[in-house]
PDB file of C-alpha atoms in Angstrom:
ATOM      1  CA  UNK A 277      13.129  59.866 -65.381  1.00 67.00           C
ATOM      2  CA  UNK A 278      15.183  58.044 -62.788  1.00 75.00           C
ATOM      3  CA  UNK A 279      13.819  55.464 -60.347  1.00 81.00           C
ATOM      4  CA  UNK A 280      13.148  57.950 -57.523  1.00 81.00           C
ATOM      5  CA  UNK A 281      11.141  60.200 -59.819  1.00 83.00           C
ATOM      6  CA  UNK A 282       9.130  57.260 -61.144  1.00 86.00           C
ATOM      7  CA  UNK A 283       8.225  56.125 -57.620  1.00 87.00           C
ATOM      8  CA  UNK A 284       6.995  59.627 -56.777  1.00 88.00           C
ATOM      9  CA  UNK A 285       5.035  59.870 -60.037  1.00 87.00           C
ATOM     10  CA  UNK A 286       3.400  56.458 -59.671  1.00 88.00           C
ATOM     11  CA  UNK A 287       2.595  56.980 -55.987  1.00 86.00           C
ATOM     12  CA  UNK A 288       0.875  60.292 -56.695  1.00 87.00           C
ATOM     13  CA  UNK A 289      -0.932  58.825 -59.720  1.00 86.00           C
ATOM     14  CA  UNK A 290      -2.507  56.264 -57.378  1.00 82.00           C
ATOM     15  CA  UNK A 291      -3.240  58.933 -54.796  1.00 84.00           C
ATOM     16  CA  UNK A 292      -1.188  57.346 -52.021  1.00 86.00           C
ATOM     17  CA  UNK A 293       0.823  59.017 -49.297  1.00 87.00           C
ATOM     18  CA  UNK A 294       4.299  57.774 -48.387  1.00 88.00           C
ATOM     19  CA  UNK A 295       2.788  56.077 -45.315  1.00 87.00           C
ATOM     20  CA  UNK A 296       0.212  54.207 -47.414  1.00 85.00           C
ATOM     21  CA  UNK A 297       2.814  52.993 -49.894  1.00 88.00           C
ATOM     22  CA  UNK A 298       5.133  51.998 -47.046  1.00 86.00           C
ATOM     23  CA  UNK A 299       2.312  49.970 -45.447  1.00 84.00           C
ATOM     24  CA  UNK A 300       1.712  48.031 -48.663  1.00 84.00           C
ATOM     25  CA  UNK A 301       5.424  47.269 -48.983  1.00 86.00           C
ATOM     26  CA  UNK A 302       5.807  46.436 -45.272  1.00 83.00           C
ATOM     27  CA  UNK A 303       8.575  49.016 -44.844  1.00 86.00           C
ATOM     28  CA  UNK A 304       8.919  52.255 -42.903  1.00 87.00           C
ATOM     29  CA  UNK A 305       7.860  55.633 -44.276  1.00 87.00           C
ATOM     30  CA  UNK A 306      11.506  56.711 -43.942  1.00 88.00           C
ATOM     31  CA  UNK A 307      12.501  53.995 -46.421  1.00 87.00           C
ATOM     32  CA  UNK A 308      10.037  55.290 -49.007  1.00 88.00           C
ATOM     33  CA  UNK A 309      11.263  58.819 -48.361  1.00 87.00           C
ATOM     34  CA  UNK A 310      14.883  57.750 -48.992  1.00 85.00           C
ATOM     35  CA  UNK A 311      13.897  56.025 -52.242  1.00 83.00           C
ATOM     36  CA  UNK A 312      12.110  59.116 -53.464  1.00 85.00           C
ATOM     37  CA  UNK A 313      14.978  61.404 -52.509  1.00 82.00           C
ATOM     38  CA  UNK A 314      17.440  59.102 -54.270  1.00 73.00           C
ATOM     39  CA  UNK A 315      19.566  58.545 -51.155  1.00 72.00           C
ATOM     40  CA  UNK A 316      18.923  54.778 -51.311  1.00 76.00           C
ATOM     41  CA  UNK A 317      17.624  52.197 -53.782  1.00 78.00           C
ATOM     42  CA  UNK A 318      15.017  49.491 -53.084  1.00 84.00           C
ATOM     43  CA  UNK A 319      16.341  45.939 -52.980  1.00 80.00           C
ATOM     44  CA  UNK A 320      15.324  43.217 -55.429  1.00 76.00           C
ATOM     45  CA  UNK A 321      12.233  42.105 -53.508  1.00 76.00           C
ATOM     46  CA  UNK A 322      10.978  45.684 -53.112  1.00 82.00           C
ATOM     47  CA  UNK A 323      11.475  46.422 -56.817  1.00 83.00           C
ATOM     48  CA  UNK A 324       9.345  43.417 -57.702  1.00 82.00           C
ATOM     49  CA  UNK A 325       6.714  44.420 -55.144  1.00 84.00           C
ATOM     50  CA  UNK A 326       6.640  47.980 -56.499  1.00 86.00           C
ATOM     51  CA  UNK A 327       6.166  46.542 -59.979  1.00 83.00           C
ATOM     52  CA  UNK A 328       3.160  44.521 -58.810  1.00 83.00           C
ATOM     53  CA  UNK A 329       1.591  47.328 -56.777  1.00 85.00           C
ATOM     54  CA  UNK A 330       1.916  49.965 -59.492  1.00 84.00           C
ATOM     55  CA  UNK A 331       1.089  47.556 -62.325  1.00 83.00           C
ATOM     56  CA  UNK A 332       4.225  48.332 -64.326  1.00 84.00           C
ATOM     57  CA  UNK A 333       7.221  46.305 -65.442  1.00 80.00           C
ATOM     58  CA  UNK A 334      10.537  46.241 -63.628  1.00 78.00           C
ATOM     59  CA  UNK A 335      12.128  47.428 -66.874  1.00 76.00           C
ATOM     60  CA  UNK A 336      10.054  50.590 -66.669  1.00 80.00           C
ATOM     61  CA  UNK A 337      11.191  51.187 -63.081  1.00 79.00           C
ATOM     62  CA  UNK A 338      14.876  50.471 -63.649  1.00 75.00           C
ATOM     63  CA  UNK A 339      15.626  51.789 -67.127  1.00 73.00           C
ATOM     64  CA  UNK A 340      16.273  55.511 -66.928  1.00 61.00           C
ATOM     65  CA  UNK A 341      15.645  56.023 -70.636  1.00 56.00           C
ATOM     66  CA  UNK A 342      12.061  54.748 -70.221  1.00 51.00           C
ATOM     67  CA  UNK A 343      10.012  57.860 -69.450  1.00 51.00           C
ATOM     68  CA  UNK A 344       6.553  57.117 -70.749  1.00 49.00           C
ATOM     69  CA  UNK A 345       4.105  55.577 -68.323  1.00 49.00           C
ATOM     70  CA  UNK A 346       3.267  52.077 -69.633  1.00 49.00           C
ATOM     71  CA  UNK A 347      -0.376  51.162 -70.097  1.00 44.00           C
ATOM     72  CA  UNK A 348       0.244  47.555 -69.165  1.00 43.00           C
ATOM     73  CA  UNK A 349       3.070  45.193 -68.391  1.00 44.00           C
ATOM     74  CA  UNK A 350       4.648  43.962 -71.627  1.00 44.00           C
ATOM     75  CA  UNK A 351       4.207  40.293 -72.457  1.00 40.00           C
ATOM     76  CA  UNK A 352       7.326  38.212 -72.141  1.00 43.00           C
ATOM     77  CA  UNK A 353       8.974  36.822 -75.215  1.00 44.00           C
ATOM     78  CA  UNK A 354       8.330  33.119 -75.615  1.00 43.00           C
ATOM     79  CA  UNK A 355      11.010  30.950 -74.043  1.00 45.00           C
ATOM     80  CA  UNK A 356      11.976  27.313 -74.248  1.00 49.00           C
ATOM     81  CA  UNK A 357       9.554  25.611 -71.868  1.00 49.00           C
ATOM     82  CA  UNK A 358      12.016  22.759 -71.325  1.00 61.00           C
ATOM     83  CA  UNK A 359      14.377  25.145 -69.515  1.00 73.00           C
ATOM     84  CA  UNK A 360      14.009  25.748 -65.812  1.00 82.00           C
ATOM     85  CA  UNK A 361      12.856  29.223 -64.794  1.00 84.00           C
ATOM     86  CA  UNK A 362      14.768  31.033 -62.050  1.00 85.00           C
ATOM     87  CA  UNK A 363      12.355  33.120 -60.019  1.00 83.00           C
ATOM     88  CA  UNK A 364      13.120  36.499 -58.498  1.00 80.00           C
ATOM     89  CA  UNK A 365      13.214  34.953 -55.011  1.00 82.00           C
ATOM     90  CA  UNK A 366      15.731  32.291 -56.092  1.00 86.00           C
ATOM     91  CA  UNK A 367      17.929  34.846 -57.844  1.00 88.00           C
ATOM     92  CA  UNK A 368      17.822  37.180 -54.840  1.00 87.00           C
ATOM     93  CA  UNK A 369      18.688  34.414 -52.371  1.00 89.00           C
ATOM     94  CA  UNK A 370      21.533  33.141 -54.583  1.00 91.00           C
ATOM     95  CA  UNK A 371      23.062  36.611 -54.923  1.00 91.00           C
ATOM     96  CA  UNK A 372      22.720  37.266 -51.186  1.00 91.00           C
ATOM     97  CA  UNK A 373      24.364  33.938 -50.274  1.00 92.00           C
ATOM     98  CA  UNK A 374      27.174  34.479 -52.774  1.00 92.00           C
ATOM     99  CA  UNK A 375      27.903  38.003 -51.599  1.00 92.00           C
ATOM    100  CA  UNK A 376      27.750  37.054 -47.902  1.00 92.00           C
ATOM    101  CA  UNK A 377      30.113  34.093 -48.357  1.00 92.00           C
ATOM    102  CA  UNK A 378      32.576  35.853 -50.683  1.00 92.00           C
ATOM    103  CA  UNK A 379      34.666  37.404 -47.909  1.00 93.00           C
ATOM    104  CA  UNK A 380      34.808  34.137 -45.943  1.00 92.00           C
ATOM    105  CA  UNK A 381      35.866  32.226 -49.041  1.00 91.00           C
ATOM    106  CA  UNK A 382      38.570  34.802 -49.714  1.00 91.00           C
ATOM    107  CA  UNK A 383      39.920  34.393 -46.179  1.00 93.00           C
ATOM    108  CA  UNK A 384      39.832  30.582 -46.334  1.00 91.00           C
ATOM    109  CA  UNK A 385      41.766  30.445 -49.612  1.00 89.00           C
ATOM    110  CA  UNK A 386      44.180  33.187 -48.516  1.00 90.00           C
ATOM    111  CA  UNK A 387      45.049  31.050 -45.480  1.00 90.00           C
ATOM    112  CA  UNK A 388      46.482  28.418 -47.838  1.00 84.00           C
ATOM    113  CA  UNK A 389      49.173  30.969 -48.707  1.00 83.00           C
ATOM    114  CA  UNK A 390      49.664  31.853 -45.034  1.00 87.00           C
ATOM    115  CA  UNK A 391      49.836  28.228 -43.829  1.00 85.00           C
ATOM    116  CA  UNK A 392      53.671  27.877 -44.172  1.00 82.00           C
ATOM    117  CA  UNK A 393      54.346  31.234 -42.445  1.00 84.00           C
ATOM    118  CA  UNK A 394      55.039  29.914 -38.945  1.00 84.00           C
ATOM    119  CA  UNK A 395      56.979  26.921 -40.253  1.00 80.00           C
ATOM    120  CA  UNK A 396      59.257  29.160 -42.312  1.00 79.00           C
ATOM    121  CA  UNK A 397      59.724  31.608 -39.444  1.00 83.00           C
ATOM    122  CA  UNK A 398      60.533  28.948 -36.835  1.00 82.00           C
ATOM    123  CA  UNK A 399      62.822  27.148 -39.289  1.00 79.00           C
ATOM    124  CA  UNK A 400      64.705  30.380 -39.966  1.00 78.00           C
ATOM    125  CA  UNK A 401      65.021  31.238 -36.287  1.00 79.00           C
ATOM    126  CA  UNK A 402      66.263  27.718 -35.601  1.00 78.00           C
ATOM    127  CA  UNK A 403      68.877  27.754 -38.372  1.00 75.00           C
ATOM    128  CA  UNK A 404      70.040  31.377 -38.392  1.00 73.00           C
ATOM    129  CA  UNK A 405      69.314  32.658 -34.899  1.00 66.00           C
ATOM    130  CA  UNK A 406      70.133  31.821 -31.322  1.00 68.00           C
ATOM    131  CA  UNK A 407      66.631  31.714 -29.858  1.00 68.00           C
ATOM    132  CA  UNK A 408      66.661  28.289 -28.193  1.00 72.00           C
ATOM    133  CA  UNK A 409      64.428  26.769 -30.869  1.00 74.00           C
ATOM    134  CA  UNK A 410      65.427  23.247 -31.860  1.00 77.00           C
ATOM    135  CA  UNK A 411      64.928  21.777 -35.311  1.00 76.00           C
ATOM    136  CA  UNK A 412      62.418  19.261 -33.972  1.00 80.00           C
ATOM    137  CA  UNK A 413      60.437  21.970 -32.188  1.00 82.00           C
ATOM    138  CA  UNK A 414      60.358  24.147 -35.315  1.00 80.00           C
ATOM    139  CA  UNK A 415      59.251  21.269 -37.534  1.00 78.00           C
ATOM    140  CA  UNK A 416      56.695  19.895 -35.070  1.00 85.00           C
ATOM    141  CA  UNK A 417      54.974  23.194 -34.288  1.00 87.00           C
ATOM    142  CA  UNK A 418      55.274  24.564 -37.817  1.00 84.00           C
ATOM    143  CA  UNK A 419      53.944  21.469 -39.605  1.00 84.00           C
ATOM    144  CA  UNK A 420      51.200  21.030 -37.008  1.00 89.00           C
ATOM    145  CA  UNK A 421      49.950  24.596 -37.492  1.00 89.00           C
ATOM    146  CA  UNK A 422      50.271  24.248 -41.286  1.00 85.00           C
ATOM    147  CA  UNK A 423      48.135  21.107 -41.386  1.00 87.00           C
ATOM    148  CA  UNK A 424      45.618  22.641 -38.963  1.00 92.00           C
ATOM    149  CA  UNK A 425      45.188  25.738 -41.154  1.00 90.00           C
ATOM    150  CA  UNK A 426      44.912  23.679 -44.346  1.00 86.00           C
ATOM    151  CA  UNK A 427      42.423  21.333 -42.677  1.00 90.00           C
ATOM    152  CA  UNK A 428      40.220  24.136 -41.323  1.00 92.00           C
ATOM    153  CA  UNK A 429      40.270  26.038 -44.623  1.00 90.00           C
ATOM    154  CA  UNK A 430      39.423  22.904 -46.589  1.00 89.00           C
ATOM    155  CA  UNK A 431      36.604  21.992 -44.205  1.00 92.00           C
ATOM    156  CA  UNK A 432      35.123  25.464 -44.533  1.00 91.00           C
ATOM    157  CA  UNK A 433      35.289  25.379 -48.342  1.00 88.00           C
ATOM    158  CA  UNK A 434      33.622  21.956 -48.433  1.00 90.00           C
ATOM    159  CA  UNK A 435      30.831  23.074 -46.089  1.00 92.00           C
ATOM    160  CA  UNK A 436      30.392  26.302 -48.025  1.00 89.00           C
ATOM    161  CA  UNK A 437      30.153  24.343 -51.273  1.00 88.00           C
ATOM    162  CA  UNK A 438      27.451  22.143 -49.724  1.00 90.00           C
ATOM    163  CA  UNK A 439      25.382  25.264 -48.933  1.00 90.00           C
ATOM    164  CA  UNK A 440      25.245  26.025 -52.653  1.00 89.00           C
ATOM    165  CA  UNK A 441      24.337  22.473 -53.662  1.00 88.00           C
ATOM    166  CA  UNK A 442      20.775  23.458 -54.566  1.00 87.00           C
ATOM    167  CA  UNK A 443      22.125  26.141 -56.919  1.00 89.00           C
ATOM    168  CA  UNK A 444      24.652  23.940 -58.749  1.00 86.00           C
ATOM    169  CA  UNK A 445      22.306  23.705 -61.725  1.00 85.00           C
ATOM    170  CA  UNK A 446      22.864  27.426 -62.357  1.00 87.00           C
ATOM    171  CA  UNK A 447      26.506  26.694 -63.210  1.00 84.00           C
ATOM    172  CA  UNK A 448      25.891  23.436 -65.039  1.00 81.00           C
ATOM    173  CA  UNK A 449      22.614  23.801 -66.947  1.00 83.00           C
ATOM    174  CA  UNK A 450      20.909  26.339 -69.164  1.00 84.00           C
ATOM    175  CA  UNK A 451      17.927  28.220 -67.749  1.00 86.00           C
ATOM    176  CA  UNK A 452      15.994  31.420 -68.213  1.00 84.00           C
ATOM    177  CA  UNK A 453      15.217  34.166 -65.730  1.00 84.00           C
ATOM    178  CA  UNK A 454      11.715  35.169 -64.733  1.00 79.00           C
ATOM    179  CA  UNK A 455      10.472  38.413 -66.214  1.00 70.00           C
ATOM    180  CA  UNK A 456      12.244  41.504 -64.894  1.00 73.00           C
ATOM    181  CA  UNK A 457      15.002  39.619 -63.034  1.00 81.00           C
ATOM    182  CA  UNK A 458      17.639  40.161 -65.721  1.00 83.00           C
ATOM    183  CA  UNK A 459      17.290  43.945 -65.515  1.00 81.00           C
ATOM    184  CA  UNK A 460      17.763  43.869 -61.747  1.00 83.00           C
ATOM    185  CA  UNK A 461      20.814  41.578 -61.919  1.00 87.00           C
ATOM    186  CA  UNK A 462      22.412  43.761 -64.588  1.00 87.00           C
ATOM    187  CA  UNK A 463      21.840  46.830 -62.433  1.00 86.00           C
ATOM    188  CA  UNK A 464      23.491  45.190 -59.426  1.00 88.00           C
ATOM    189  CA  UNK A 465      26.416  44.090 -61.584  1.00 90.00           C
ATOM    190  CA  UNK A 466      26.861  47.606 -62.931  1.00 90.00           C
ATOM    191  CA  UNK A 467      26.793  49.027 -59.387  1.00 89.00           C
ATOM    192  CA  UNK A 468      29.537  46.606 -58.290  1.00 92.00           C
ATOM    193  CA  UNK A 469      31.700  46.960 -61.432  1.00 92.00           C
ATOM    194  CA  UNK A 470      33.818  49.848 -60.098  1.00 94.00           C
ATOM    195  CA  UNK A 471      34.546  48.093 -56.795  1.00 94.00           C
ATOM    196  CA  UNK A 472      35.457  44.916 -58.680  1.00 94.00           C
ATOM    197  CA  UNK A 473      37.935  46.814 -60.875  1.00 95.00           C
ATOM    198  CA  UNK A 474      39.537  48.499 -57.849  1.00 96.00           C
ATOM    199  CA  UNK A 475      39.941  45.183 -55.956  1.00 94.00           C
ATOM    200  CA  UNK A 476      41.440  43.491 -59.019  1.00 93.00           C
ATOM    201  CA  UNK A 477      43.865  46.366 -59.599  1.00 95.00           C
ATOM    202  CA  UNK A 478      45.046  46.357 -55.970  1.00 95.00           C
ATOM    203  CA  UNK A 479      45.460  42.559 -56.045  1.00 92.00           C
ATOM    204  CA  UNK A 480      47.612  42.706 -59.184  1.00 92.00           C
ATOM    205  CA  UNK A 481      49.683  45.498 -57.612  1.00 94.00           C
ATOM    206  CA  UNK A 482      50.262  43.398 -54.477  1.00 92.00           C
ATOM    207  CA  UNK A 483      51.301  40.380 -56.568  1.00 88.00           C
ATOM    208  CA  UNK A 484      53.839  42.549 -58.410  1.00 91.00           C
ATOM    209  CA  UNK A 485      55.421  44.207 -55.371  1.00 91.00           C
ATOM    210  CA  UNK A 486      55.435  41.145 -53.089  1.00 88.00           C
ATOM    211  CA  UNK A 487      58.972  40.260 -54.255  1.00 87.00           C
ATOM    212  CA  UNK A 488      60.355  43.764 -53.629  1.00 91.00           C
ATOM    213  CA  UNK A 489      61.510  43.023 -50.013  1.00 89.00           C
ATOM    214  CA  UNK A 490      63.446  39.985 -51.280  1.00 86.00           C
ATOM    215  CA  UNK A 491      65.081  42.036 -54.036  1.00 90.00           C
ATOM    216  CA  UNK A 492      66.073  44.774 -51.568  1.00 92.00           C
ATOM    217  CA  UNK A 493      67.516  42.183 -49.170  1.00 89.00           C
ATOM    218  CA  UNK A 494      69.536  40.659 -52.010  1.00 88.00           C
ATOM    219  CA  UNK A 495      70.736  44.085 -53.142  1.00 90.00           C
ATOM    220  CA  UNK A 496      72.105  45.007 -49.708  1.00 89.00           C
ATOM    221  CA  UNK A 497      73.463  41.500 -49.060  1.00 87.00           C
ATOM    222  CA  UNK A 498      71.312  41.136 -45.935  1.00 86.00           C
ATOM    223  CA  UNK A 499      71.805  38.306 -43.401  1.00 85.00           C
ATOM    224  CA  UNK A 500      70.037  34.988 -44.086  1.00 82.00           C
ATOM    225  CA  UNK A 501      67.465  35.562 -41.320  1.00 83.00           C
ATOM    226  CA  UNK A 502      66.317  38.726 -43.146  1.00 87.00           C
ATOM    227  CA  UNK A 503      65.511  36.618 -46.211  1.00 84.00           C
ATOM    228  CA  UNK A 504      63.276  34.461 -44.017  1.00 83.00           C
ATOM    229  CA  UNK A 505      61.355  37.552 -42.897  1.00 87.00           C
ATOM    230  CA  UNK A 506      61.138  38.754 -46.503  1.00 88.00           C
ATOM    231  CA  UNK A 507      59.618  35.454 -47.614  1.00 85.00           C
ATOM    232  CA  UNK A 508      57.019  35.808 -44.856  1.00 87.00           C
ATOM    233  CA  UNK A 509      56.238  39.330 -46.077  1.00 90.00           C
ATOM    234  CA  UNK A 510      55.920  37.942 -49.613  1.00 89.00           C
ATOM    235  CA  UNK A 511      53.364  35.392 -48.427  1.00 87.00           C
ATOM    236  CA  UNK A 512      51.428  38.084 -46.534  1.00 91.00           C
ATOM    237  CA  UNK A 513      51.202  40.243 -49.646  1.00 92.00           C
ATOM    238  CA  UNK A 514      50.213  37.227 -51.740  1.00 89.00           C
ATOM    239  CA  UNK A 515      47.522  36.250 -49.217  1.00 90.00           C
ATOM    240  CA  UNK A 516      46.088  39.790 -49.244  1.00 93.00           C
ATOM    241  CA  UNK A 517      46.014  39.738 -53.057  1.00 92.00           C
ATOM    242  CA  UNK A 518      44.348  36.318 -53.085  1.00 90.00           C
ATOM    243  CA  UNK A 519      41.704  37.533 -50.635  1.00 93.00           C
ATOM    244  CA  UNK A 520      40.863  40.549 -52.804  1.00 94.00           C
ATOM    245  CA  UNK A 521      40.721  38.487 -55.993  1.00 91.00           C
ATOM    246  CA  UNK A 522      38.629  35.648 -54.592  1.00 90.00           C
ATOM    247  CA  UNK A 523      36.147  37.808 -52.671  1.00 92.00           C
ATOM    248  CA  UNK A 524      35.587  40.298 -55.505  1.00 93.00           C
ATOM    249  CA  UNK A 525      35.426  37.600 -58.181  1.00 91.00           C
ATOM    250  CA  UNK A 526      32.931  35.598 -56.121  1.00 91.00           C
ATOM    251  CA  UNK A 527      30.600  38.594 -55.966  1.00 92.00           C
ATOM    252  CA  UNK A 528      30.992  39.439 -59.642  1.00 92.00           C
ATOM    253  CA  UNK A 529      30.684  35.793 -60.633  1.00 91.00           C
ATOM    254  CA  UNK A 530      27.230  35.400 -59.110  1.00 92.00           C
ATOM    255  CA  UNK A 531      25.942  38.031 -61.550  1.00 93.00           C
ATOM    256  CA  UNK A 532      27.595  36.273 -64.519  1.00 91.00           C
ATOM    257  CA  UNK A 533      26.092  32.957 -63.420  1.00 91.00           C
ATOM    258  CA  UNK A 534      22.564  34.378 -63.438  1.00 91.00           C
ATOM    259  CA  UNK A 535      23.118  36.270 -66.691  1.00 89.00           C
ATOM    260  CA  UNK A 536      24.880  33.245 -68.243  1.00 88.00           C
ATOM    261  CA  UNK A 537      27.787  35.406 -69.374  1.00 86.00           C
ATOM    262  CA  UNK A 538      31.579  35.241 -69.096  1.00 82.00           C
ATOM    263  CA  UNK A 539      32.635  31.764 -67.965  1.00 80.00           C
ATOM    264  CA  UNK A 540      29.017  30.611 -67.722  1.00 83.00           C
ATOM    265  CA  UNK A 541      27.794  30.781 -71.313  1.00 82.00           C
ATOM    266  CA  UNK A 542      26.228  27.693 -72.877  1.00 75.00           C
ATOM    267  CA  UNK A 543      29.526  26.777 -74.568  1.00 73.00           C
ATOM    268  CA  UNK A 544      31.577  27.197 -71.378  1.00 70.00           C
ATOM    269  CA  UNK A 545      29.135  25.102 -69.360  1.00 68.00           C
ATOM    270  CA  UNK A 546      29.433  22.292 -71.896  1.00 66.00           C
ATOM    271  CA  UNK A 547      33.215  22.546 -71.760  1.00 64.00           C
ATOM    272  CA  UNK A 548      33.228  22.408 -67.948  1.00 63.00           C
ATOM    273  CA  UNK A 549      31.069  19.285 -67.984  1.00 58.00           C
ATOM    274  CA  UNK A 550      33.687  17.520 -70.068  1.00 55.00           C
ATOM    275  CA  UNK A 551      36.595  18.573 -67.830  1.00 54.00           C
ATOM    276  CA  UNK A 552      34.903  18.819 -64.431  1.00 55.00           C
ATOM    277  CA  UNK A 553      37.046  16.038 -62.870  1.00 58.00           C
ATOM    278  CA  UNK A 554      40.338  17.426 -64.159  1.00 62.00           C
ATOM    279  CA  UNK A 555      40.739  20.107 -61.479  1.00 61.00           C
ATOM    280  CA  UNK A 556      40.261  17.643 -58.626  1.00 64.00           C
ATOM    281  CA  UNK A 557      42.775  15.203 -60.089  1.00 75.00           C
ATOM    282  CA  UNK A 558      45.298  17.981 -60.746  1.00 73.00           C
ATOM    283  CA  UNK A 559      45.197  19.510 -57.262  1.00 70.00           C
ATOM    284  CA  UNK A 560      45.173  16.140 -55.495  1.00 74.00           C
ATOM    285  CA  UNK A 561      48.304  15.249 -57.484  1.00 82.00           C
ATOM    286  CA  UNK A 562      49.930  18.583 -56.608  1.00 78.00           C
ATOM    287  CA  UNK A 563      49.155  18.024 -52.911  1.00 77.00           C
ATOM    288  CA  UNK A 564      50.594  14.503 -53.014  1.00 82.00           C
ATOM    289  CA  UNK A 565      53.801  15.786 -54.658  1.00 86.00           C
ATOM    290  CA  UNK A 566      54.087  18.598 -52.085  1.00 78.00           C
ATOM    291  CA  UNK A 567      53.653  16.311 -49.090  1.00 78.00           C
ATOM    292  CA  UNK A 568      55.851  13.545 -50.533  1.00 85.00           C
ATOM    293  CA  UNK A 569      58.682  15.897 -51.447  1.00 85.00           C
ATOM    294  CA  UNK A 570      58.451  17.785 -48.156  1.00 77.00           C
ATOM    295  CA  UNK A 571      58.514  14.689 -45.933  1.00 79.00           C
ATOM    296  CA  UNK A 572      61.278  13.079 -48.016  1.00 83.00           C
ATOM    297  CA  UNK A 573      63.603  16.099 -48.036  1.00 83.00           C
ATOM    298  CA  UNK A 574      62.373  17.702 -44.774  1.00 74.00           C
ATOM    299  CA  UNK A 575      62.846  21.007 -46.623  1.00 73.00           C
ATOM    300  CA  UNK A 576      59.508  22.563 -45.686  1.00 65.00           C
ATOM    301  CA  UNK A 577      61.065  25.996 -45.925  1.00 61.00           C
ATOM    302  CA  UNK A 578      61.528  25.498 -49.683  1.00 72.00           C
ATOM    303  CA  UNK A 579      58.865  23.062 -50.854  1.00 76.00           C
ATOM    304  CA  UNK A 580      56.119  25.703 -50.528  1.00 67.00           C
ATOM    305  CA  UNK A 581      57.276  26.923 -53.968  1.00 75.00           C
ATOM    306  CA  UNK A 582      55.241  24.033 -55.427  1.00 79.00           C
ATOM    307  CA  UNK A 583      51.978  25.934 -54.803  1.00 68.00           C
ATOM    308  CA  UNK A 584      52.607  29.122 -56.817  1.00 68.00           C
ATOM    309  CA  UNK A 585      54.188  27.007 -59.573  1.00 76.00           C
ATOM    310  CA  UNK A 586      51.190  24.654 -59.579  1.00 74.00           C
ATOM    311  CA  UNK A 587      48.813  27.629 -59.730  1.00 66.00           C
ATOM    312  CA  UNK A 588      50.543  29.124 -62.783  1.00 66.00           C
ATOM    313  CA  UNK A 589      50.875  25.718 -64.436  1.00 77.00           C
ATOM    314  CA  UNK A 590      47.187  24.932 -63.864  1.00 69.00           C
ATOM    315  CA  UNK A 591      46.048  27.671 -66.250  1.00 62.00           C
ATOM    316  CA  UNK A 592      48.480  26.439 -68.918  1.00 68.00           C
ATOM    317  CA  UNK A 593      47.437  22.797 -68.511  1.00 70.00           C
ATOM    318  CA  UNK A 594      43.741  23.755 -68.690  1.00 64.00           C
ATOM    319  CA  UNK A 595      44.457  25.573 -71.956  1.00 64.00           C
ATOM    320  CA  UNK A 596      46.285  22.569 -73.376  1.00 71.00           C
ATOM    321  CA  UNK A 597      43.453  20.213 -72.345  1.00 63.00           C
ATOM    322  CA  UNK A 598      40.895  22.504 -73.988  1.00 59.00           C
ATOM    323  CA  UNK A 599      42.974  22.642 -77.202  1.00 63.00           C
ATOM    324  CA  UNK A 600      43.410  18.873 -77.350  1.00 62.00           C
ATOM    325  CA  UNK A 601      39.719  18.288 -76.677  1.00 56.00           C
ATOM    326  CA  UNK A 602      38.749  20.845 -79.316  1.00 55.00           C
ATOM    327  CA  UNK A 603      40.930  19.130 -81.955  1.00 53.00           C
ATOM    328  CA  UNK A 604      39.575  15.693 -81.080  1.00 52.00           C
ATOM    329  CA  UNK A 605      35.993  16.875 -81.572  1.00 51.00           C
ATOM    330  CA  UNK A 606      36.620  18.266 -85.066  1.00 49.00           C
TER     331      UNK A 606
END
């Protein structure tokens, strides 16, 4: 039986109408009707409440292959009492916060790619066009807007990170989930899997085609100002791809964090503890090089190349650090 059929069966077994069940769950009768028709699925809190009201496990409600009505809720397997237990309420709140902030985080990080847009455009118009824009005006406005965007994006990311301070232990320590929570998290992850794959595929496609305008301009020997526009289009495509990757990964990551899978297994957490300061040092160094080189050469229209190079190099350097650390521990 599927969830909708089990709700109907359990409700009738207890002799309740849809209105009576809705009253106990503090929802409308229409909500219960939608659950039983299969047009919607109860959220995490309602699943847990249904489990308590009917006296069955969440596994029984969620697993379609479980058809027999359980006589009692199964006893949990013994767990390490030294580990912290994540309750259903904590897991639900963490997933909700992560999902709600994913789009905003994607926008904030995508704006890092968009930050040089105006500077590049004004610089190109100043150098290759007759639009009355002086070099000082282009540099002043462009750099000012760039720093403003970077500052606002950074401030948002810092504030957003502070909101998750109470959940940092989920990424850094081992824990176990309260009974029934794992099944619900896995179900939500499975429901989002298709969307995650689509977003990732589109992002990769955008990264691949973002250089096409530049290649076409080079092929037809276009004027220099056209190359400036093509670079701006490249950054727009890259920003869109970054948004899709960050927002979809943030949503998918919250499930992996709770399930302690992927990059959040016990081994990965231990590895991150040993290298947790590396990322900050690396990106602070990259920023210092970017600003130093840009102010020294005043070539802001070219120094932006540091960021994509630094991003690609970061993965390689992380791999090298992990290899060196692994050899030193043997």
